[in-house]
CSV table of C-alpha atoms and ligand atoms in Angstrom, one decimal:
chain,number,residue,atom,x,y,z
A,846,UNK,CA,19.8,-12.8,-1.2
A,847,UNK,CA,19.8,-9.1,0.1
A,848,UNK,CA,23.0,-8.2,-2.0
A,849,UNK,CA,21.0,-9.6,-5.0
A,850,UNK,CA,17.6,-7.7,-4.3
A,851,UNK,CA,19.7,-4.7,-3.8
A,852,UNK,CA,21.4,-4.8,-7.2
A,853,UNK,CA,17.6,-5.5,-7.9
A,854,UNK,CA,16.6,-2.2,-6.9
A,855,UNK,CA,19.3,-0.2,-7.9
A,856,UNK,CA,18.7,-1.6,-11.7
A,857,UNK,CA,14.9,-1.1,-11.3
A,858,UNK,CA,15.4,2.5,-10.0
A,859,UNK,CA,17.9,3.0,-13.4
A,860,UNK,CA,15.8,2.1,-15.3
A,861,UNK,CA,12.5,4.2,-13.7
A,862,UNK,CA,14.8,7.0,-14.4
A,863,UNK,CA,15.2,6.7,-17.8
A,864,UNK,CA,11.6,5.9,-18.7
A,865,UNK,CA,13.1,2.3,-20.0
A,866,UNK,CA,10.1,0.1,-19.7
A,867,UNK,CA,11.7,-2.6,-21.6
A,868,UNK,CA,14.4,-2.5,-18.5
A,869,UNK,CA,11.7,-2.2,-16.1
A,870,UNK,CA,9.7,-5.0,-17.6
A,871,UNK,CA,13.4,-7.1,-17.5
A,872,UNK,CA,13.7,-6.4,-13.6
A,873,UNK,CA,9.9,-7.5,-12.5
A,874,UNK,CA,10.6,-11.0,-14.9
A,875,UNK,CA,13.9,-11.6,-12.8
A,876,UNK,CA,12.5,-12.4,-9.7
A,877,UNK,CA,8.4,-11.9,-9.9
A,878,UNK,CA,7.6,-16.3,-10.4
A,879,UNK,CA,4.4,-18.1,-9.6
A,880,UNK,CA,5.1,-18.3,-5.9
A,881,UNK,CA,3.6,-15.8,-3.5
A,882,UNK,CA,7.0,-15.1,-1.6
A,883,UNK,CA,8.9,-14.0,-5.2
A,884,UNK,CA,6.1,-11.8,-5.6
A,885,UNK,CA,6.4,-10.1,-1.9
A,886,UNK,CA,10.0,-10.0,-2.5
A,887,UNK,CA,9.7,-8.3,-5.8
A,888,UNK,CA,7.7,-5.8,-3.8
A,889,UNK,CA,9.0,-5.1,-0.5
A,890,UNK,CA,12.5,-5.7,-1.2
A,891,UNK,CA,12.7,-4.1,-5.3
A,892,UNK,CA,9.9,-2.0,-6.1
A,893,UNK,CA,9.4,0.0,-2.7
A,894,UNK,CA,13.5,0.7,-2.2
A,895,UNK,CA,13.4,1.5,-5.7
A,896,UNK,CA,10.7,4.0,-5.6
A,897,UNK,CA,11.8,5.4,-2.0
A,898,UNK,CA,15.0,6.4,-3.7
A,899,UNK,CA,13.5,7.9,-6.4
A,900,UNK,CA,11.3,10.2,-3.9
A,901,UNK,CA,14.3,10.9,-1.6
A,902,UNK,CA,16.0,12.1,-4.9
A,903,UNK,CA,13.3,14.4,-5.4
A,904,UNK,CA,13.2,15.6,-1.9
A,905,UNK,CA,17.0,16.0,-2.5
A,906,UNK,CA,16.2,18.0,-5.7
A,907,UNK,CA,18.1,15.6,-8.0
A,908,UNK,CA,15.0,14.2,-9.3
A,909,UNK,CA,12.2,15.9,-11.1
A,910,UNK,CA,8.8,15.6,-9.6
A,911,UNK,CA,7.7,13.9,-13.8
A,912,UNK,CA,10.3,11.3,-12.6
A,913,UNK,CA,8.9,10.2,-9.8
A,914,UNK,CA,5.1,10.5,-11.3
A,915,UNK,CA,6.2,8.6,-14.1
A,916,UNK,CA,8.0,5.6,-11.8
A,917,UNK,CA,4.7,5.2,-10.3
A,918,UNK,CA,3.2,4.7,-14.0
A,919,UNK,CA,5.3,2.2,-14.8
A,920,UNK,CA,5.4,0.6,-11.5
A,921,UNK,CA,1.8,0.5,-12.4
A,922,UNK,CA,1.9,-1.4,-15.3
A,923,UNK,CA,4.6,-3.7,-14.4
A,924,UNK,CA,2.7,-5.0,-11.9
A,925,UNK,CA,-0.8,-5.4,-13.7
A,926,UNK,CA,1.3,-7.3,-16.2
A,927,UNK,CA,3.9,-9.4,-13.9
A,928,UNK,CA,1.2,-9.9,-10.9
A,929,UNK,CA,-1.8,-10.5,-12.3
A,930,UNK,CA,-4.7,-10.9,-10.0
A,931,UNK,CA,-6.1,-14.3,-9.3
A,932,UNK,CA,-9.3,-15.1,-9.1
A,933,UNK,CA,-10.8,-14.9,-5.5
A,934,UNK,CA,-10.7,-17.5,-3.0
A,935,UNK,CA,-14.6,-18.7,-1.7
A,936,UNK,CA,-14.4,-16.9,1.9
A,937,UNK,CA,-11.5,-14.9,2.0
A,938,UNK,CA,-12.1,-11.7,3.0
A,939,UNK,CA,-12.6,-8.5,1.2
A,940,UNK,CA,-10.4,-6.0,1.4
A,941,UNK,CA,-10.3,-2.1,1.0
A,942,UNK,CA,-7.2,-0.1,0.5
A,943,UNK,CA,-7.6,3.4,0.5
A,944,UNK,CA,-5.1,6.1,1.4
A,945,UNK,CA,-6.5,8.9,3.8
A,946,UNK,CA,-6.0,12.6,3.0
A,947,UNK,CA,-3.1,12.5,1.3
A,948,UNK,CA,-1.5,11.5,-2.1
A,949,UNK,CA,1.3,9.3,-1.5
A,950,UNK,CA,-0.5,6.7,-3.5
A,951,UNK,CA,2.6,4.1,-4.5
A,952,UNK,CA,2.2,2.3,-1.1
A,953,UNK,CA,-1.0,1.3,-1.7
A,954,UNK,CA,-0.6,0.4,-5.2
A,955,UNK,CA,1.9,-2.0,-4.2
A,956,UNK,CA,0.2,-3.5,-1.3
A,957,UNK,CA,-3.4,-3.7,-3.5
A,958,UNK,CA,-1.7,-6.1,-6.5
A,959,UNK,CA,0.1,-8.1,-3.8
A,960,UNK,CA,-3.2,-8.9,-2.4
A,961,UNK,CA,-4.7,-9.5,-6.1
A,962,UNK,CA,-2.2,-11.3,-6.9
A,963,UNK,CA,-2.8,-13.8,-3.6
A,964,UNK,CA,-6.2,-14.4,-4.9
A,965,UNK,CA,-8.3,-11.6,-2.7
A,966,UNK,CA,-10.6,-9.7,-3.5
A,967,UNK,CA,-9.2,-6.1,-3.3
A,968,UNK,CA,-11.1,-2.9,-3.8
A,969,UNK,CA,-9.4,0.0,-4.3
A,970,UNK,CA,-10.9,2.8,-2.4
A,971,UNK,CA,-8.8,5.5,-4.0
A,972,UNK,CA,-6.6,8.3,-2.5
A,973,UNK,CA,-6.9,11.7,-1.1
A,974,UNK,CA,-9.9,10.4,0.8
A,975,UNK,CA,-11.6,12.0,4.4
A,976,UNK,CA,-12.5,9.6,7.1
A,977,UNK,CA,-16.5,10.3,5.9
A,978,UNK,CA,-15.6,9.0,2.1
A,979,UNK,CA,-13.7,6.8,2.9
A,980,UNK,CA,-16.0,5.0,5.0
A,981,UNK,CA,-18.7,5.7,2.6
A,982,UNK,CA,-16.8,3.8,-0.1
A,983,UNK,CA,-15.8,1.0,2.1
A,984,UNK,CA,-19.4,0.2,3.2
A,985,UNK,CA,-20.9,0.6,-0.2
A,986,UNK,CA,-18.3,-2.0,-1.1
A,987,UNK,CA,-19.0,-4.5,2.0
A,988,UNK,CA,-15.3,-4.9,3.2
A,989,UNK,CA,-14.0,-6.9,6.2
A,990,UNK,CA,-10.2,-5.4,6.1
A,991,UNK,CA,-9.9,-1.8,5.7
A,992,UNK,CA,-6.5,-1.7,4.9
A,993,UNK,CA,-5.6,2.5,5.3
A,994,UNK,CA,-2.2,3.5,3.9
A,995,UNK,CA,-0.6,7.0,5.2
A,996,UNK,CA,2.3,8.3,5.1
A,997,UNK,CA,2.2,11.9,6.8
A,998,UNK,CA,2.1,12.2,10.6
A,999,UNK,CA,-0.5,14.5,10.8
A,1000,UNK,CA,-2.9,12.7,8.5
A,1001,UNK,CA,-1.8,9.6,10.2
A,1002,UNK,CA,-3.4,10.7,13.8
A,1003,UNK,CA,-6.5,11.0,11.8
A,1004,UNK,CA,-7.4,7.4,11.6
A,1005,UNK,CA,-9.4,8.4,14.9
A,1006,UNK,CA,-11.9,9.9,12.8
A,1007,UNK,CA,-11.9,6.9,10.3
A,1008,UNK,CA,-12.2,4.8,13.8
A,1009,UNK,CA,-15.0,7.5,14.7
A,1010,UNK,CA,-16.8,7.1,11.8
A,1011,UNK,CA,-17.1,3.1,11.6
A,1012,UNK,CA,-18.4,3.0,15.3
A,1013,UNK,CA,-20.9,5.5,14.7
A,1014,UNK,CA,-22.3,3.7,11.7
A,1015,UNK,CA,-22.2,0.5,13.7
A,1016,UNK,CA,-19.5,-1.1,11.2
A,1017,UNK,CA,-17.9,-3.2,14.3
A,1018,UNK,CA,-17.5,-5.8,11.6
A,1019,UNK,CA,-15.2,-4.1,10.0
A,1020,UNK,CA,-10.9,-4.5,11.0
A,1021,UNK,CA,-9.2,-1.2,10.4
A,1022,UNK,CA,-5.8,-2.0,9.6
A,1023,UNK,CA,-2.7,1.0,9.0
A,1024,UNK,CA,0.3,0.5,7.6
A,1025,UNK,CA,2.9,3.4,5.8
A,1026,UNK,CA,6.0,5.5,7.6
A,1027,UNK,CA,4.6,7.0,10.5
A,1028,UNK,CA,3.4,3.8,12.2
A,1029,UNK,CA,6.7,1.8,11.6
A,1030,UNK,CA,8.1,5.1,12.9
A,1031,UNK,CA,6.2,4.6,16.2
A,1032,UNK,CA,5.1,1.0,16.5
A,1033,UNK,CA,2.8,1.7,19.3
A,1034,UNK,CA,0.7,5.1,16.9
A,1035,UNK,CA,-1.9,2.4,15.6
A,1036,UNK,CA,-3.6,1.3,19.2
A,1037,UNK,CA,-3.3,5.3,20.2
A,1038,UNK,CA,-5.2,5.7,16.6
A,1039,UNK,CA,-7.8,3.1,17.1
A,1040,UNK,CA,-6.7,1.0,14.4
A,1041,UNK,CA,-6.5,-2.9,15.3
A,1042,UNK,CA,-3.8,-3.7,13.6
A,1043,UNK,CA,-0.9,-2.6,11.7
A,1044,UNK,CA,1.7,-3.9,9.1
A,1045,UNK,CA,5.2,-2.7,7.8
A,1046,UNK,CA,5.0,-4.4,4.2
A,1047,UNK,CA,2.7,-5.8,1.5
A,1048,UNK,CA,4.5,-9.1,3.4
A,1049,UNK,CA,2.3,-7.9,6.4
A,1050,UNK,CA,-0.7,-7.1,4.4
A,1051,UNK,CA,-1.0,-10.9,3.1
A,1052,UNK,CA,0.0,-12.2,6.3
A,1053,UNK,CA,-2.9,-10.1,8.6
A,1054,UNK,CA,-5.2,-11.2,5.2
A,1055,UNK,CA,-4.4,-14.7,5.7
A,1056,UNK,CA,-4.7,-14.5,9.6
A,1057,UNK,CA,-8.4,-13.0,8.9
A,1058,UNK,CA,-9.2,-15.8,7.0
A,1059,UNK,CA,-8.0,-18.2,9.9
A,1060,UNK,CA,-10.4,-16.6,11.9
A,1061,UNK,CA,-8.3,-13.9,14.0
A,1062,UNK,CA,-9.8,-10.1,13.9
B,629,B12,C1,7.5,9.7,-3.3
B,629,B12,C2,7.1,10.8,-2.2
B,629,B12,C3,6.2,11.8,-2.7
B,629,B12,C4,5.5,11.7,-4.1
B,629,B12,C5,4.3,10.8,-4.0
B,629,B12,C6,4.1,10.1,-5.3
B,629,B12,C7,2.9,9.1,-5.2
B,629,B12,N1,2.1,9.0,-6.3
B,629,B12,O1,2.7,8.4,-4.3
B,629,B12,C8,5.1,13.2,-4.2
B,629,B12,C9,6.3,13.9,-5.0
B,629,B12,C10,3.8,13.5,-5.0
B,629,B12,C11,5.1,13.7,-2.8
B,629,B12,C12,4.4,14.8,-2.4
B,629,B12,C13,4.4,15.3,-1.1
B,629,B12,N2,5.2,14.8,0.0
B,629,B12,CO1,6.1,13.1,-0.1
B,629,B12,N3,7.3,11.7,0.0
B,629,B12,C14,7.6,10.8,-0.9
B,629,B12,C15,8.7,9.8,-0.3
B,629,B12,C16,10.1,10.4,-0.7
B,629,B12,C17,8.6,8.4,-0.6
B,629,B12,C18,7.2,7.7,-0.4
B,629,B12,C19,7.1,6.5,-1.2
B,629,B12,O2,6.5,6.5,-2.3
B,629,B12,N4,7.7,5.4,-0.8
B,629,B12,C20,7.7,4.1,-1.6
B,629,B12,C21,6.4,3.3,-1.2
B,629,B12,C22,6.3,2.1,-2.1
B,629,B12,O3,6.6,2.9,0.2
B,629,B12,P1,5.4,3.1,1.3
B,629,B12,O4,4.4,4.0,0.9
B,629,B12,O5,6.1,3.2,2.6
B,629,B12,O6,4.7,1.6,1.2
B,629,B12,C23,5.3,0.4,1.6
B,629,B12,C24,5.1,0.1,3.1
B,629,B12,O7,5.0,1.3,4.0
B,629,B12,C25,3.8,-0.7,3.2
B,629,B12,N5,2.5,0.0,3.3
B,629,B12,C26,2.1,1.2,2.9
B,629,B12,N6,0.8,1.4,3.2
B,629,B12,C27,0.4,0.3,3.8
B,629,B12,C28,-0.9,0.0,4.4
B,629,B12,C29,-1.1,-1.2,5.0
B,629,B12,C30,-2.4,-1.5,5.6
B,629,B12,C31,0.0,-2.1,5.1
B,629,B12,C32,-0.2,-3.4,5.8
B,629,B12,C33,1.2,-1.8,4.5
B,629,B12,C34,1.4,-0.6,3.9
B,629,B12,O8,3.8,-1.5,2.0
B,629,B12,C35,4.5,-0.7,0.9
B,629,B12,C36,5.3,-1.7,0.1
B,629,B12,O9,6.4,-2.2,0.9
B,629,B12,C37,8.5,10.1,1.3
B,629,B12,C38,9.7,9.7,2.2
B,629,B12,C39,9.4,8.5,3.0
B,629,B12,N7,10.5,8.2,3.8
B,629,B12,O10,8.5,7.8,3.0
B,629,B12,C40,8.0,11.6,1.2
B,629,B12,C41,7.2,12.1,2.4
B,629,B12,C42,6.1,11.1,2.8
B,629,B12,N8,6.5,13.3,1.8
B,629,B12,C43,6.4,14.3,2.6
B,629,B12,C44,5.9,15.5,2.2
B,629,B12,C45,6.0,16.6,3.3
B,629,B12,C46,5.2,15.7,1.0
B,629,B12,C47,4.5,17.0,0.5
B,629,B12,C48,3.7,17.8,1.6
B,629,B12,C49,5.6,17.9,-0.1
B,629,B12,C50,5.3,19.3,-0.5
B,629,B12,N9,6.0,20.2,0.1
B,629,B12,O11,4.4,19.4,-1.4
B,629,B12,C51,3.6,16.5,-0.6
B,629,B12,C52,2.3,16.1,-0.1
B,629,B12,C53,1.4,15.4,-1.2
B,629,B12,C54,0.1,15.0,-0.6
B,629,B12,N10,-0.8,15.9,-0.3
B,629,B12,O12,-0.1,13.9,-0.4
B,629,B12,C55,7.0,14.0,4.0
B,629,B12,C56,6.0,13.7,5.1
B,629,B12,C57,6.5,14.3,6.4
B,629,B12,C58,5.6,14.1,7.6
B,629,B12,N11,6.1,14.5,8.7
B,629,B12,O13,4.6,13.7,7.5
B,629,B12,C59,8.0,12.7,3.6
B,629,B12,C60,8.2,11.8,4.8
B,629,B12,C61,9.3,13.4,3.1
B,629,B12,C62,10.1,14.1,4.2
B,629,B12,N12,11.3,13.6,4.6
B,629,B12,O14,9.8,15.1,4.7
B,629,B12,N13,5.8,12.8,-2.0
């Protein structure tokens, strides 16, 4: 199937380019199906190849920073339409997804309607965030995951403070979870950051969800 997905992503990122949402639409119906692993292969092994191109484009300065913006748009609403969120499972946990400091938001967009779609209750905490806010939102809305997305290094060794901040306010409840480039760069960067647990993909997201919900912190 990786030959397939790859044609996948290559039509998907085509069709970003060209603002085709009909196309777009035509890629997420090809593979997104009732069962959770269509849906984590739509995202981990379409959507995020698709987009990473498009951003290495723009790094390259073949794309135009509208380009990229707009991808993430209609990422957006591909998703809300071809994973729509289920309605919560009685004791799963809830989960926050926020990104800290920075703006590389797609990540977490992905990995939030992955969730929704598995039937959790998701709350998007937002972007841009500092460690304070972000803990403020994610105690005002009672998670158990905090699911933290970065994707720059030096924002990346500031989970501490996000760590800092939920042991001051006592939130040992609380499983501070990190996922995005720099800690599948370094495997290791989450313990050194305080973070309990870290994940590659929205694949890892569902699977350290489910794992919660066994009983595992
Ligand atoms: C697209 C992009 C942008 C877009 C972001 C658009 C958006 N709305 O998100 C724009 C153009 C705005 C941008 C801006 C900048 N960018 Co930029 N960007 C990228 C690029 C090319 C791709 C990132 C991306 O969207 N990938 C696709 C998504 C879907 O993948 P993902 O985020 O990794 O998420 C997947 C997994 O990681 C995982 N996951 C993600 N989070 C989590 C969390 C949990 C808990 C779990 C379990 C899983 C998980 O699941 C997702 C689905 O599979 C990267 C290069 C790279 N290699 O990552 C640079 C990159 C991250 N950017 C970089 C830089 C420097 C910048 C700028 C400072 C550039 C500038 N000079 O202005 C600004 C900073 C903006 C800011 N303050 O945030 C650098 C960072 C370098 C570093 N050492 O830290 C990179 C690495 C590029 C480079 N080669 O230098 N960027």
């Amino acid at each position: 199937m990786g030959a397939a997905h790859d044609a996948l992503a290559t039509r998907l990122e085509a069709a970003l380019l060209s603002l085709d949402r009909a196309e777009v639409g035509a890629t997420f119906a090809a593979i997104a199906g009732p069962d959770t692993i269509d849906r984590v292969t739509l995202a981990d092994s379409v959507i995020a190849p698709a987009l990473l191109s498009i951003g290495q484009a723009w790094d390259e300065g073949s794309a135009a920073l509208s380009q990229v913006y707009m991808a993430g748009r209609l990422v957006e609403e591909a998703l809300e339409r071809h994973l729509p969120a289920a309605p919560p499972r009685p004791g799963a946990p809830r989960i926050g997804v926020a990104v800290l400091e920075d703006h590389h938001s797609l990540g977490k967009r992905i990995v939030c309607a992955v969730l929704n779609s598995a039937g959790y209750d998701v709350r998007d905490l937002g972007s841009g965030l500092d460690a304070v806010t972000l803990v403020d939102r994610a105690l005002e809305q009672q998670v158990d995951l905090l699911m933290v997305s970065v994707l720059m290094l030096n924002r990346a060794l500031r989970v501490s403070l996000v760590r800092q901040q939920l042991s001051e306010r006592d939130a040992h409840h609380v499983t501070l979870v990190v996922g995005g480039a720099p800690f599948v760069h370094d495997p290791e960067l989450y313990r050194r950051v305080g973070a309990d647990r870290c994940g590659r993909s929205a694949a890892d997201a569902l699977r350290i969800a489910a794992a919660y919900e066994g009983g595992e912190r």
